[in-house]
């Protein structure tokens, strides 16, 4: 290889490196009012992620030297890392399961559960579905379990014989677990359900299929009100309730649920930045959750959290 | 002028009618295949065109200098891609030397030093097979080995090693091809002049095969930085306010950020995702053009 060509080649390779290095220059680490530093590792539910992203964003303005990282391994995946002590906080769209709690105990990980906000699991149907006005939880359970329910006529004889298509979040999601527990009483869901980890796919599926039924977090319904129809739900012996911020907050909507973050008590005690962050989260989660599509809890719930944090730090 | 009539009837060696028939058949086949191949080409191009059009339509409005410099945010108008962009560039800078040294090293050993035998071909078959292993499997390996066993945690180095492992089979195979393409005469000439095996390899074979080797590496890296699954397995964060500061920093990468934005309910985040895709595409196109340029500049000299 001639000298010139070699030089050209080296220049090329070097210029890639230089461009990378130049871009790598920090945008100027301005940190004056901050006194805390260190890392905070958070992982878990993708449902809770938008809230934690918002909290992390605000917190990094307050304490720019603290590195907050939020991952989305899912509620179950997050707990897997949490119970071995890899993370400081674990976001969850359901409560910790017995197996997971047992694992945590085995590794002597103590934790505190903090409720952050409410979400209303919304059951949605297509805009073209003109026949369903409301449903009972029992009806929902029946159609999501019984493989013999093929058309809407099987649900109620006054409905047309439009085939039903089912859309559900994937089995690793806390949303699936919640639905399975609350509606299906932990029985196995029918097999012909289209599962997707991406809630926008579910929205698209329900939107485009006349006989579709699906469920997802309230935020996905709220953003797509013009494309979907929600189904008012009634628990046994009660009137059907529409999912709205009010009904979700006062828990009159039957599929109202809390979403949580679990804090490792040891991190809370030993790492100043974690304690500070958790308090910051508790103070701001309500307002920030509204901004990203969830529903604020009443103030006394956040006060309960404050007390739980103080107890854990003793 | 009466001669023509007296001409004897020539025996027909070629029957024009039969030829015509057969030719027209061949022409039909010719045209049909041409159309089939054209459809094959257009199908890919049209789909790509639609995708590009959709992405640019949705994303162009979100592209700005702020978008490149800001951290992700809950407010779409303030959200940026800086930590993810930096994460991807750092990954690239770590992966390239790793796969260059390991990949080319392995290829040189297999082509120049290893005895051709059952063992070598067994290894080669396995390397080719590894190239077809789904990337998430490498993610699992990375999680167990680099993140947990070696204790790196979910850091840049763990992510880079995982992606490097994933790219290695492709790099080894393409480097082997390039090294094999160097004419034997070159090696013999070098050896005949008294050069040692190592001198021959380093000063004759490697420079001659470099264009092919580098093209292979750049294509492998292009694929690696577009990967989401292995990085998610390794535990790359999604929200992180800063660019990585060293190889033991937590990190995020462009495909992860894009994936996250596409799954958000608010429509504005879809626009951000599209803008992220444009950035990723620009990086990939730059890499690929570089590969083409290097290939044209340095190849075909022997």
Coordinates of C-alpha atoms in Angstrom, one line a residue:
Chain A
X1 CA 0.0 0.0 0.0
X2 CA 1.4 3.3 -1.0
X3 CA 2.3 5.9 1.6
X4 CA -0.4 8.3 0.4
X5 CA -3.1 5.8 0.5
X6 CA -2.1 4.6 3.9
X7 CA -2.2 8.1 5.1
X8 CA -5.7 8.6 3.6
X9 CA -6.9 5.5 5.3
X10 CA -5.5 6.5 8.7
X11 CA -7.0 10.0 8.3
X12 CA -10.4 8.5 7.6
X13 CA -10.3 6.3 10.7
X14 CA -8.8 9.1 12.8
X15 CA -11.5 11.5 11.7
X16 CA -14.2 9.2 12.8
X17 CA -12.6 9.1 16.2
X18 CA -12.2 12.9 16.3
X19 CA -15.7 13.5 15.3
X20 CA -16.9 11.2 18.0
X21 CA -14.6 12.7 20.6
X22 CA -15.6 16.2 19.7
X23 CA -19.2 15.4 20.0
X24 CA -18.4 13.8 23.3
X25 CA -17.4 17.0 24.9
X26 CA -19.7 17.7 27.8
X27 CA -22.0 20.6 27.4
X28 CA -20.4 22.3 30.3
X29 CA -21.0 20.7 33.7
X30 CA -22.5 23.7 35.6
X31 CA -23.2 22.6 39.1
X32 CA -23.3 25.1 41.9
X33 CA -26.3 24.8 44.2
X34 CA -26.0 21.0 44.4
X35 CA -24.5 19.2 47.3
X36 CA -25.4 15.6 46.5
X37 CA -23.7 13.2 44.0
X38 CA -23.7 9.5 43.3
X39 CA -26.0 7.2 41.3
X40 CA -29.6 6.2 41.6
X41 CA -30.5 3.0 39.7
X42 CA -34.2 2.6 38.8
X43 CA -35.8 -0.1 36.7
X44 CA -39.2 -1.7 36.3
X45 CA -42.6 -1.1 34.7
X46 CA -42.9 0.8 31.5
X47 CA -46.3 2.0 32.7
X48 CA -44.6 3.9 35.6
X49 CA -41.7 5.0 33.4
X50 CA -43.2 8.3 32.1
X51 CA -43.7 9.5 35.8
X52 CA -40.2 8.5 36.7
X53 CA -38.8 10.1 33.6
X54 CA -40.5 13.4 34.6
X55 CA -39.3 13.1 38.2
X56 CA -35.8 12.3 37.0
X57 CA -35.9 15.2 34.6
X58 CA -36.9 17.7 37.4
X59 CA -34.5 16.2 39.9
X60 CA -31.6 16.5 37.6
X61 CA -32.2 20.3 37.4
X62 CA -32.2 20.3 41.2
X63 CA -29.2 18.0 41.8
X64 CA -27.2 17.9 38.5
X65 CA -24.5 15.8 40.0
X66 CA -26.7 12.9 40.8
X67 CA -27.0 10.3 38.0
X68 CA -30.5 9.0 37.8
X69 CA -31.0 6.2 35.4
X70 CA -34.4 4.7 34.7
X71 CA -34.8 1.4 32.7
X72 CA -37.9 -0.4 31.5
X73 CA -37.4 -4.1 32.1
X74 CA -41.1 -4.4 33.0
X75 CA -42.6 -4.9 36.4
X76 CA -41.4 -8.5 36.7
X77 CA -38.1 -7.9 35.1
X78 CA -37.5 -4.9 37.4
X79 CA -38.3 -6.9 40.5
X80 CA -35.8 -9.6 39.4
X81 CA -33.1 -7.0 39.6
X82 CA -34.5 -5.3 42.7
X83 CA -34.6 -8.5 44.8
X84 CA -30.9 -9.1 44.3
X85 CA -30.1 -5.5 45.2
X86 CA -29.0 -4.3 41.7
X87 CA -31.4 -1.4 41.8
X88 CA -32.4 1.2 44.3
X89 CA -35.9 1.7 43.2
X90 CA -38.2 -0.6 41.2
X91 CA -41.3 0.7 39.4
X92 CA -44.3 -1.6 39.4
X93 CA -47.8 -1.5 38.0
X94 CA -48.9 -4.2 40.4
X95 CA -47.9 -5.2 44.0
X96 CA -44.9 -7.4 44.5
X97 CA -45.7 -11.1 44.2
X98 CA -45.2 -13.6 46.9
X99 CA -42.4 -15.4 45.1
X100 CA -40.6 -12.1 44.5
X101 CA -41.0 -11.0 48.1
X102 CA -39.6 -14.4 49.2
X103 CA -36.6 -14.0 47.0
X104 CA -36.0 -10.5 48.4
X105 CA -36.2 -11.9 51.9
X106 CA -33.7 -14.6 51.0
X107 CA -31.3 -11.9 49.9
X108 CA -32.2 -9.9 53.0
X109 CA -33.5 -7.0 50.9
X110 CA -36.0 -4.9 52.8
X111 CA -38.2 -2.5 50.9
X112 CA -40.9 0.1 51.2
X113 CA -43.8 0.4 48.8
X114 CA -44.8 3.8 47.7
X115 CA -48.0 4.4 45.7
X116 CA -47.3 7.2 43.1
X117 CA -50.5 7.7 41.2
X118 CA -53.7 6.1 39.9
X119 CA -54.3 4.6 36.6
X120 CA -57.6 3.4 35.2
X121 CA -57.4 0.3 33.2
X122 CA -59.6 1.1 30.3
X123 CA -61.5 -1.4 28.2
X124 CA -61.9 -0.1 24.7
X125 CA -63.9 -1.0 21.6
X126 CA -64.0 0.3 18.1
X127 CA -65.8 3.5 17.2
X128 CA -67.9 1.4 14.8
X129 CA -69.2 -0.8 17.6
X130 CA -72.6 0.7 18.2
X131 CA -74.1 -2.0 20.2
X132 CA -72.1 -2.2 23.4
X133 CA -73.2 0.4 25.9
X134 CA -71.7 -1.0 29.1
X135 CA -70.4 -4.3 30.4
X136 CA -70.3 -6.0 33.8
X137 CA -67.0 -7.5 35.1
X138 CA -68.6 -10.9 34.9
X139 CA -69.3 -10.5 31.2
X140 CA -65.7 -9.4 30.7
X141 CA -64.5 -12.4 32.6
X142 CA -66.7 -14.7 30.6
X143 CA -65.6 -13.5 27.1
X144 CA -61.9 -13.3 28.0
X145 CA -61.9 -16.9 29.3
X146 CA -64.4 -18.8 27.3
X147 CA -63.1 -19.9 23.8
X148 CA -66.6 -20.6 22.7
X149 CA -67.5 -16.9 22.6
X150 CA -66.8 -16.2 19.0
X151 CA -69.1 -13.3 18.1
X152 CA -70.7 -10.5 20.0
X153 CA -74.0 -12.4 19.7
X154 CA -72.5 -15.0 22.2
X155 CA -72.1 -12.2 24.7
X156 CA -75.6 -10.9 24.5
X157 CA -78.3 -12.2 22.1
X158 CA -79.3 -8.7 21.2
X159 CA -75.9 -7.9 19.8
X160 CA -75.0 -8.6 16.1
X161 CA -73.0 -11.7 15.1
X162 CA -69.8 -9.6 14.5
X163 CA -66.7 -11.7 15.3
X164 CA -64.9 -10.6 18.5
X165 CA -61.1 -9.9 18.3
X166 CA -59.2 -9.6 21.5
X167 CA -56.2 -7.4 22.2
X168 CA -54.2 -7.5 25.4
X169 CA -50.9 -6.3 26.7
X170 CA -48.1 -9.0 26.9
X171 CA -48.0 -11.5 29.8
X172 CA -44.9 -9.9 31.3
X173 CA -46.6 -6.6 31.9
X174 CA -48.1 -5.6 35.2
X175 CA -51.2 -4.5 33.3
X176 CA -51.8 -8.0 32.2
X177 CA -51.3 -9.3 35.7
X178 CA -53.8 -6.7 37.1
X179 CA -56.4 -7.6 34.5
X180 CA -55.8 -11.3 35.1
X181 CA -56.3 -10.9 38.9
X182 CA -59.1 -8.4 38.9
X183 CA -61.2 -9.6 36.0
X184 CA -60.2 -13.1 35.3
X185 CA -59.6 -14.2 38.9
X186 CA -56.2 -15.6 37.9
X187 CA -57.7 -18.1 35.4
X188 CA -56.0 -18.6 32.1
X189 CA -56.9 -16.2 29.4
X190 CA -58.3 -17.6 26.1
X191 CA -55.6 -18.5 23.6
X192 CA -56.7 -16.5 20.5
X193 CA -55.8 -13.1 22.1
X194 CA -53.4 -10.9 20.2
X195 CA -50.8 -9.9 22.7
X196 CA -48.4 -6.9 22.3
X197 CA -45.9 -5.2 24.6
X198 CA -46.6 -2.0 22.8
X199 CA -49.8 -0.4 23.9
X200 CA -50.0 1.7 20.7
X201 CA -50.2 -1.5 18.8
X202 CA -53.3 -2.4 20.9
X203 CA -54.8 1.0 20.2
X204 CA -54.3 0.6 16.5
X205 CA -55.7 -3.0 16.6
X206 CA -58.9 -1.9 18.4
X207 CA -59.2 1.1 16.2
X208 CA -59.1 -0.8 13.0
X209 CA -61.2 -3.9 13.9
X210 CA -65.0 -3.5 14.1
X211 CA -65.5 -6.3 16.6
X212 CA -62.4 -5.6 18.7
X213 CA -62.1 -5.4 22.4
X214 CA -58.9 -4.5 24.2
X215 CA -57.6 -3.0 27.4
X216 CA -54.7 -0.7 28.3
X217 CA -53.8 2.2 30.7
X218 CA -56.1 5.2 30.8
X219 CA -53.4 7.5 29.2
X220 CA -53.6 5.5 26.0
X221 CA -57.4 5.9 25.9
X222 CA -57.2 9.6 26.8
X223 CA -54.8 10.3 23.9
X224 CA -57.0 8.4 21.4
X225 CA -60.5 9.4 22.5
X226 CA -61.3 10.3 18.9
X227 CA -60.4 6.9 17.6
X228 CA -61.7 4.6 20.3
X229 CA -64.8 4.1 22.5
X230 CA -64.4 3.2 26.2
X231 CA -66.7 0.7 27.8
X232 CA -68.4 1.8 31.1
X233 CA -67.9 -1.0 33.5
X234 CA -70.0 -2.2 36.4
X235 CA -68.9 -4.3 39.3
X236 CA -71.5 -6.7 40.8
X237 CA -74.7 -4.9 41.8
X238 CA -73.4 -1.5 41.0
X239 CA -74.1 1.0 38.2
X240 CA -71.8 1.1 35.2
X241 CA -69.0 3.7 35.6
X242 CA -67.1 5.5 32.8
X243 CA -63.4 5.9 33.3
X244 CA -62.7 9.5 34.0
X245 CA -60.1 11.2 36.1
X246 CA -62.7 11.7 38.9
X247 CA -64.0 8.1 38.9
X248 CA -60.5 6.7 38.8
X249 CA -59.4 8.9 41.7
X250 CA -62.4 8.2 44.0
X251 CA -62.0 4.5 43.1
X252 CA -65.6 4.2 41.9
X253 CA -64.3 2.9 38.6
X254 CA -63.9 -0.8 39.1
X255 CA -60.6 -1.1 37.3
X256 CA -58.9 1.8 39.0
X257 CA -55.4 0.8 40.1
X258 CA -52.5 2.2 42.0
X259 CA -49.0 2.3 40.4
X260 CA -46.0 2.0 42.6
X261 CA -42.4 2.3 43.1
X262 CA -40.5 0.1 45.6
X263 CA -37.6 1.5 47.4
X264 CA -34.7 -0.6 48.8
X265 CA -34.5 0.4 52.5
X266 CA -30.8 -0.1 52.6
X267 CA -30.3 2.4 49.8
X268 CA -32.6 4.8 51.6
X269 CA -30.6 4.7 54.7
X270 CA -27.1 4.5 53.3
X271 CA -27.3 6.6 50.1
X272 CA -28.1 10.3 50.8
X273 CA -29.0 10.9 47.2
X274 CA -31.6 8.0 47.2
X275 CA -33.3 9.4 50.3
X276 CA -33.4 12.9 48.8
X277 CA -34.7 11.6 45.5
X278 CA -37.4 9.5 47.1
X279 CA -38.7 12.5 49.1
X280 CA -38.5 14.6 45.9
X281 CA -40.5 11.9 44.1
X282 CA -43.2 11.8 46.7
X283 CA -43.6 15.5 46.7
X284 CA -43.8 15.9 42.9
X285 CA -45.2 12.6 41.6
X286 CA -48.8 13.7 41.9
X287 CA -48.5 16.8 39.7
X288 CA -46.0 15.2 37.3
X289 CA -48.2 12.1 36.9
X290 CA -51.1 14.3 35.7
X291 CA -48.8 15.8 33.1
X292 CA -47.9 12.4 31.6
X293 CA -51.5 11.1 31.6
X294 CA -52.1 9.5 35.1
X295 CA -54.3 10.6 37.9
X296 CA -53.1 12.2 41.1
X297 CA -53.9 10.6 44.4
X298 CA -55.5 12.5 47.3
X299 CA -52.9 14.3 49.4
X300 CA -53.3 12.1 52.4
X301 CA -51.9 9.1 50.4
X302 CA -48.7 11.1 49.8
X303 CA -48.6 11.9 53.5
X304 CA -48.8 8.2 54.2
X305 CA -45.8 7.7 51.9
X306 CA -43.9 10.4 53.7
X307 CA -44.5 8.5 57.0
X308 CA -43.5 5.2 55.4
X309 CA -40.2 6.7 54.2
X310 CA -39.5 8.1 57.6
X311 CA -40.2 4.8 59.2
X312 CA -37.9 3.0 56.8
X313 CA -35.1 5.4 57.5
X314 CA -35.2 4.8 61.2
Chain B
X1 CA -30.6 -12.4 -65.5
X2 CA -32.3 -15.7 -65.6
X3 CA -29.8 -17.2 -63.2
X4 CA -31.7 -16.9 -60.0
X5 CA -34.4 -19.3 -61.2
X6 CA -31.9 -21.9 -61.9
X7 CA -30.4 -21.8 -58.4
X8 CA -30.7 -25.2 -56.7
X9 CA -33.0 -25.4 -53.7
X10 CA -30.8 -25.1 -50.7
X11 CA -31.2 -27.6 -47.9
X12 CA -32.6 -25.9 -44.9
X13 CA -30.1 -26.2 -42.1
X14 CA -31.9 -23.6 -40.1
X15 CA -35.7 -23.5 -40.2
X16 CA -36.6 -19.8 -39.9
X17 CA -40.1 -20.6 -38.6
X18 CA -38.8 -22.9 -35.9
X19 CA -36.1 -20.4 -35.0
X20 CA -38.7 -17.6 -34.9
X21 CA -41.0 -19.6 -32.7
X22 CA -38.2 -20.6 -30.3
X23 CA -36.8 -17.1 -30.2
X24 CA -40.2 -15.5 -29.5
X25 CA -40.6 -18.0 -26.7
X26 CA -37.2 -17.1 -25.3
X27 CA -38.0 -13.4 -25.7
X28 CA -41.3 -13.9 -23.7
X29 CA -39.4 -15.7 -20.9
X30 CA -36.8 -13.0 -21.1
X31 CA -39.4 -10.3 -20.7
X32 CA -41.3 -12.1 -18.0
X33 CA -38.2 -12.6 -15.9
X34 CA -37.2 -9.1 -16.4
X35 CA -40.6 -7.9 -15.1
X36 CA -40.4 -10.3 -12.1
X37 CA -37.0 -9.0 -11.1
X38 CA -38.0 -5.4 -11.6
X39 CA -41.0 -6.1 -9.3
X40 CA -38.6 -7.6 -6.8
X41 CA -36.5 -4.5 -6.9
X42 CA -39.4 -2.1 -6.8
X43 CA -41.1 -3.9 -4.0
X44 CA -38.2 -3.2 -1.7
X45 CA -37.7 0.3 -3.0
X46 CA -41.3 1.3 -2.7
X47 CA -41.6 -0.1 0.8
X48 CA -38.4 1.7 1.7
X49 CA -39.7 4.9 0.0
X50 CA -43.0 4.8 2.0
X51 CA -41.1 4.2 5.2
X52 CA -38.7 7.1 4.5
X53 CA -41.5 9.4 3.5
X54 CA -43.5 8.6 6.6
X55 CA -40.5 9.0 8.9
X56 CA -39.4 12.3 7.3
X57 CA -42.9 13.7 7.2
X58 CA -43.4 12.9 10.9
X59 CA -39.9 13.7 12.1
X60 CA -38.6 16.6 10.1
X61 CA -40.5 19.2 12.1
X62 CA -38.9 18.0 15.3
X63 CA -35.3 18.1 14.1
X64 CA -33.4 21.1 15.6
X65 CA -30.2 21.8 17.3
X66 CA -32.0 21.6 20.6
X67 CA -33.2 18.1 19.7
X68 CA -29.5 17.1 19.4
X69 CA -28.4 18.8 22.6
X70 CA -31.2 18.2 25.1
X71 CA -31.9 15.3 27.4
X72 CA -35.1 13.3 27.1
X73 CA -38.1 15.1 28.7
X74 CA -41.8 14.5 29.4
X75 CA -42.5 17.6 27.4
X76 CA -42.0 16.8 23.7
X77 CA -40.9 20.3 22.8
X78 CA -38.1 20.1 25.3
X79 CA -37.1 16.5 24.6
X80 CA -33.8 15.8 23.0
X81 CA -31.7 12.9 22.1
X82 CA -28.3 14.0 23.3
X83 CA -27.5 11.2 25.9
X84 CA -28.7 8.5 23.4
X85 CA -26.7 10.0 20.5
X86 CA -23.6 10.1 22.7
X87 CA -24.3 6.6 24.0
X88 CA -24.4 5.3 20.4
X89 CA -21.3 7.1 19.3
X90 CA -19.4 5.9 22.4
X91 CA -20.6 2.4 21.7
X92 CA -19.3 2.6 18.1
X93 CA -15.9 3.9 19.2
X94 CA -15.6 1.0 21.7
X95 CA -16.8 -1.6 19.3
X96 CA -14.6 -0.8 16.3
X97 CA -11.2 -1.5 18.0
X98 CA -12.6 -4.5 19.7
X99 CA -13.9 -6.2 16.6
X100 CA -10.9 -5.1 14.6
X101 CA -8.4 -6.7 16.9
X102 CA -10.4 -9.8 17.7
X103 CA -12.1 -10.3 14.4
X104 CA -9.2 -9.7 12.1
X105 CA -6.9 -11.6 14.5
X106 CA -9.1 -14.6 14.4
X107 CA -9.5 -14.4 10.6
X108 CA -5.7 -14.2 10.1
X109 CA -5.1 -17.2 12.4
X110 CA -7.8 -19.2 10.6
X111 CA -6.5 -18.3 7.1
X112 CA -2.8 -18.1 7.6
X113 CA -1.8 -20.2 10.5
X114 CA -4.3 -22.8 11.4
X115 CA -3.8 -26.2 9.8
X116 CA -6.6 -27.0 7.4
X117 CA -8.3 -29.9 9.0
X118 CA -11.4 -31.2 10.6
X119 CA -11.0 -29.0 13.7
X120 CA -10.5 -25.8 11.7
X121 CA -13.5 -26.4 9.5
X122 CA -15.5 -27.3 12.6
X123 CA -14.6 -23.9 14.0
X124 CA -15.4 -22.2 10.8
X125 CA -18.8 -23.8 10.5
X126 CA -19.6 -22.7 14.1
X127 CA -18.5 -19.1 13.4
X128 CA -20.8 -19.0 10.4
X129 CA -23.6 -20.4 12.5
X130 CA -23.0 -17.8 15.2
X131 CA -23.6 -15.1 12.6
X132 CA -27.2 -16.3 12.4
X133 CA -27.9 -16.4 16.2
X134 CA -30.6 -13.9 17.1
X135 CA -29.2 -10.8 18.8
X136 CA -31.3 -11.2 21.9
X137 CA -29.4 -14.4 22.7
X138 CA -26.2 -12.3 22.7
X139 CA -28.0 -10.0 25.0
X140 CA -28.7 -12.8 27.4
X141 CA -25.1 -13.9 27.2
X142 CA -24.0 -10.3 27.9
X143 CA -26.3 -10.0 30.9
X144 CA -25.0 -13.2 32.5
X145 CA -21.4 -12.9 31.6
X146 CA -20.4 -9.2 31.4
X147 CA -23.1 -7.6 33.6
X148 CA -23.3 -10.2 36.4
X149 CA -20.2 -12.5 36.4
X150 CA -17.6 -10.0 35.5
X151 CA -19.4 -7.4 37.6
X152 CA -19.5 -4.6 35.0
X153 CA -23.1 -3.8 35.8
X154 CA -25.3 -2.2 33.1
X155 CA -22.5 -0.1 31.8
X156 CA -21.2 1.1 28.5
X157 CA -18.4 -1.4 28.5
X158 CA -20.8 -4.3 29.1
X159 CA -23.0 -3.1 26.2
X160 CA -20.1 -2.6 23.9
X161 CA -18.6 -6.0 24.6
X162 CA -22.0 -7.6 24.0
X163 CA -22.5 -5.9 20.7
X164 CA -18.9 -6.6 19.8
X165 CA -19.5 -10.3 20.4
X166 CA -22.6 -10.1 18.3
X167 CA -20.7 -8.5 15.4
X168 CA -17.6 -10.7 15.6
X169 CA -18.8 -13.7 13.5
X170 CA -19.7 -11.4 10.6
X171 CA -16.4 -9.6 10.8
X172 CA -14.4 -12.9 11.0
X173 CA -16.2 -14.3 8.0
X174 CA -15.8 -11.2 5.9
X175 CA -12.2 -10.8 6.9
X176 CA -11.5 -14.4 6.0
X177 CA -13.0 -13.8 2.6
X178 CA -10.8 -10.7 2.1
X179 CA -7.6 -12.5 3.2
X180 CA -8.4 -15.5 1.1
X181 CA -8.8 -13.2 -2.0
X182 CA -5.1 -12.1 -1.7
X183 CA -3.3 -14.0 -4.4
X184 CA -1.0 -16.8 -3.2
X185 CA 1.7 -15.4 -5.5
X186 CA 2.0 -12.4 -3.3
X187 CA 2.7 -14.5 -0.3
X188 CA 5.2 -16.7 -2.2
X189 CA 7.0 -13.6 -3.5
X190 CA 7.3 -12.2 -0.1
X191 CA 8.5 -15.5 1.4
X192 CA 10.9 -16.0 -1.4
X193 CA 12.5 -12.6 -0.7
X194 CA 13.2 -13.8 2.8
X195 CA 10.3 -12.3 4.8
X196 CA 9.1 -14.3 7.7
X197 CA 5.6 -15.6 8.0
X198 CA 4.6 -12.7 10.3
X199 CA 6.2 -10.1 8.1
X200 CA 4.4 -11.5 5.1
X201 CA 1.1 -11.5 6.9
X202 CA 1.5 -8.0 8.4
X203 CA 3.1 -6.2 5.5
X204 CA 1.7 -8.0 2.5
X205 CA -1.5 -9.9 3.2
X206 CA -3.1 -7.6 5.7
X207 CA -2.7 -4.3 3.6
X208 CA -3.9 -6.1 0.5
X209 CA -7.0 -7.3 2.3
X210 CA -7.7 -4.2 4.3
X211 CA -10.4 -2.7 2.1
X212 CA -12.5 -5.9 2.4
X213 CA -11.8 -6.1 6.1
X214 CA -12.8 -2.5 6.8
X215 CA -15.9 -2.7 4.7
X216 CA -16.9 -5.8 6.7
X217 CA -16.2 -4.0 10.0
X218 CA -18.2 -0.9 9.1
X219 CA -21.2 -2.9 7.9
X220 CA -21.1 -5.0 11.2
X221 CA -20.9 -1.8 13.3
X222 CA -23.8 -0.3 11.3
X223 CA -25.8 -3.3 12.2
X224 CA -24.7 -3.2 15.8
X225 CA -25.6 0.4 16.5
X226 CA -29.1 -0.3 15.2
X227 CA -29.7 -3.0 17.7
X228 CA -32.1 -2.6 20.6
X229 CA -32.8 -6.1 22.0
X230 CA -29.3 -7.0 23.3
X231 CA -28.9 -3.5 24.9
X232 CA -32.3 -3.8 26.7
X233 CA -31.2 -7.3 28.0
X234 CA -28.0 -5.8 29.2
X235 CA -30.1 -3.3 31.1
X236 CA -29.3 -0.1 29.3
X237 CA -31.3 2.7 30.9
X238 CA -33.9 4.6 29.0
X239 CA -34.0 7.8 31.0
X240 CA -30.6 9.2 31.6
X241 CA -30.0 13.0 31.7
X242 CA -26.3 13.0 30.8
X243 CA -24.0 11.6 28.2
X244 CA -21.8 8.7 29.4
X245 CA -18.6 10.0 31.0
X246 CA -16.5 6.8 30.8
X247 CA -16.7 3.2 29.9
X248 CA -18.2 2.4 33.3
X249 CA -21.1 4.9 33.0
X250 CA -24.6 3.8 32.6
X251 CA -25.8 4.6 29.1
X252 CA -28.6 4.6 26.7
X253 CA -28.5 4.4 22.9
X254 CA -30.5 5.7 19.9
X255 CA -32.6 2.6 19.1
X256 CA -33.6 2.4 22.8
X257 CA -34.7 6.0 22.9
X258 CA -36.6 5.6 19.7
X259 CA -38.3 2.4 20.9
X260 CA -39.3 4.2 24.1
X261 CA -40.8 7.1 22.3
X262 CA -42.8 5.0 19.9
X263 CA -44.5 3.3 22.8
X264 CA -45.7 6.5 24.5
X265 CA -49.4 7.4 24.2
X266 CA -49.0 11.1 23.2
X267 CA -48.8 11.7 19.5
X268 CA -46.0 14.2 19.8
X269 CA -43.6 11.5 21.0
X270 CA -44.2 9.6 17.7
X271 CA -42.8 12.7 16.0
X272 CA -39.8 12.6 18.3
X273 CA -39.3 9.0 17.5
X274 CA -39.4 9.7 13.8
X275 CA -36.8 12.5 14.3
X276 CA -34.6 10.0 16.2
X277 CA -34.9 7.6 13.3
X278 CA -33.7 10.3 10.9
X279 CA -30.7 10.9 13.1
X280 CA -29.9 7.1 13.3
X281 CA -30.4 6.9 9.6
X282 CA -28.0 9.7 8.9
X283 CA -25.4 8.0 11.0
X284 CA -25.9 4.6 9.3
X285 CA -25.9 6.2 5.8
X286 CA -22.6 8.0 6.7
X287 CA -21.1 4.7 7.8
X288 CA -22.2 2.9 4.7
X289 CA -21.0 5.6 2.4
X290 CA -17.7 5.5 4.2
X291 CA -17.6 1.7 3.6
X292 CA -18.3 2.2 -0.1
X293 CA -15.7 5.0 -0.4
X294 CA -13.0 2.9 1.3
X295 CA -13.8 -0.1 -0.9
X296 CA -13.6 1.9 -4.1
X297 CA -10.5 3.8 -3.0
X298 CA -8.3 0.9 -1.9
X299 CA -9.6 -2.2 -3.8
X300 CA -8.7 -3.9 -7.1
X301 CA -5.0 -3.4 -7.0
X302 CA -4.0 -7.0 -7.4

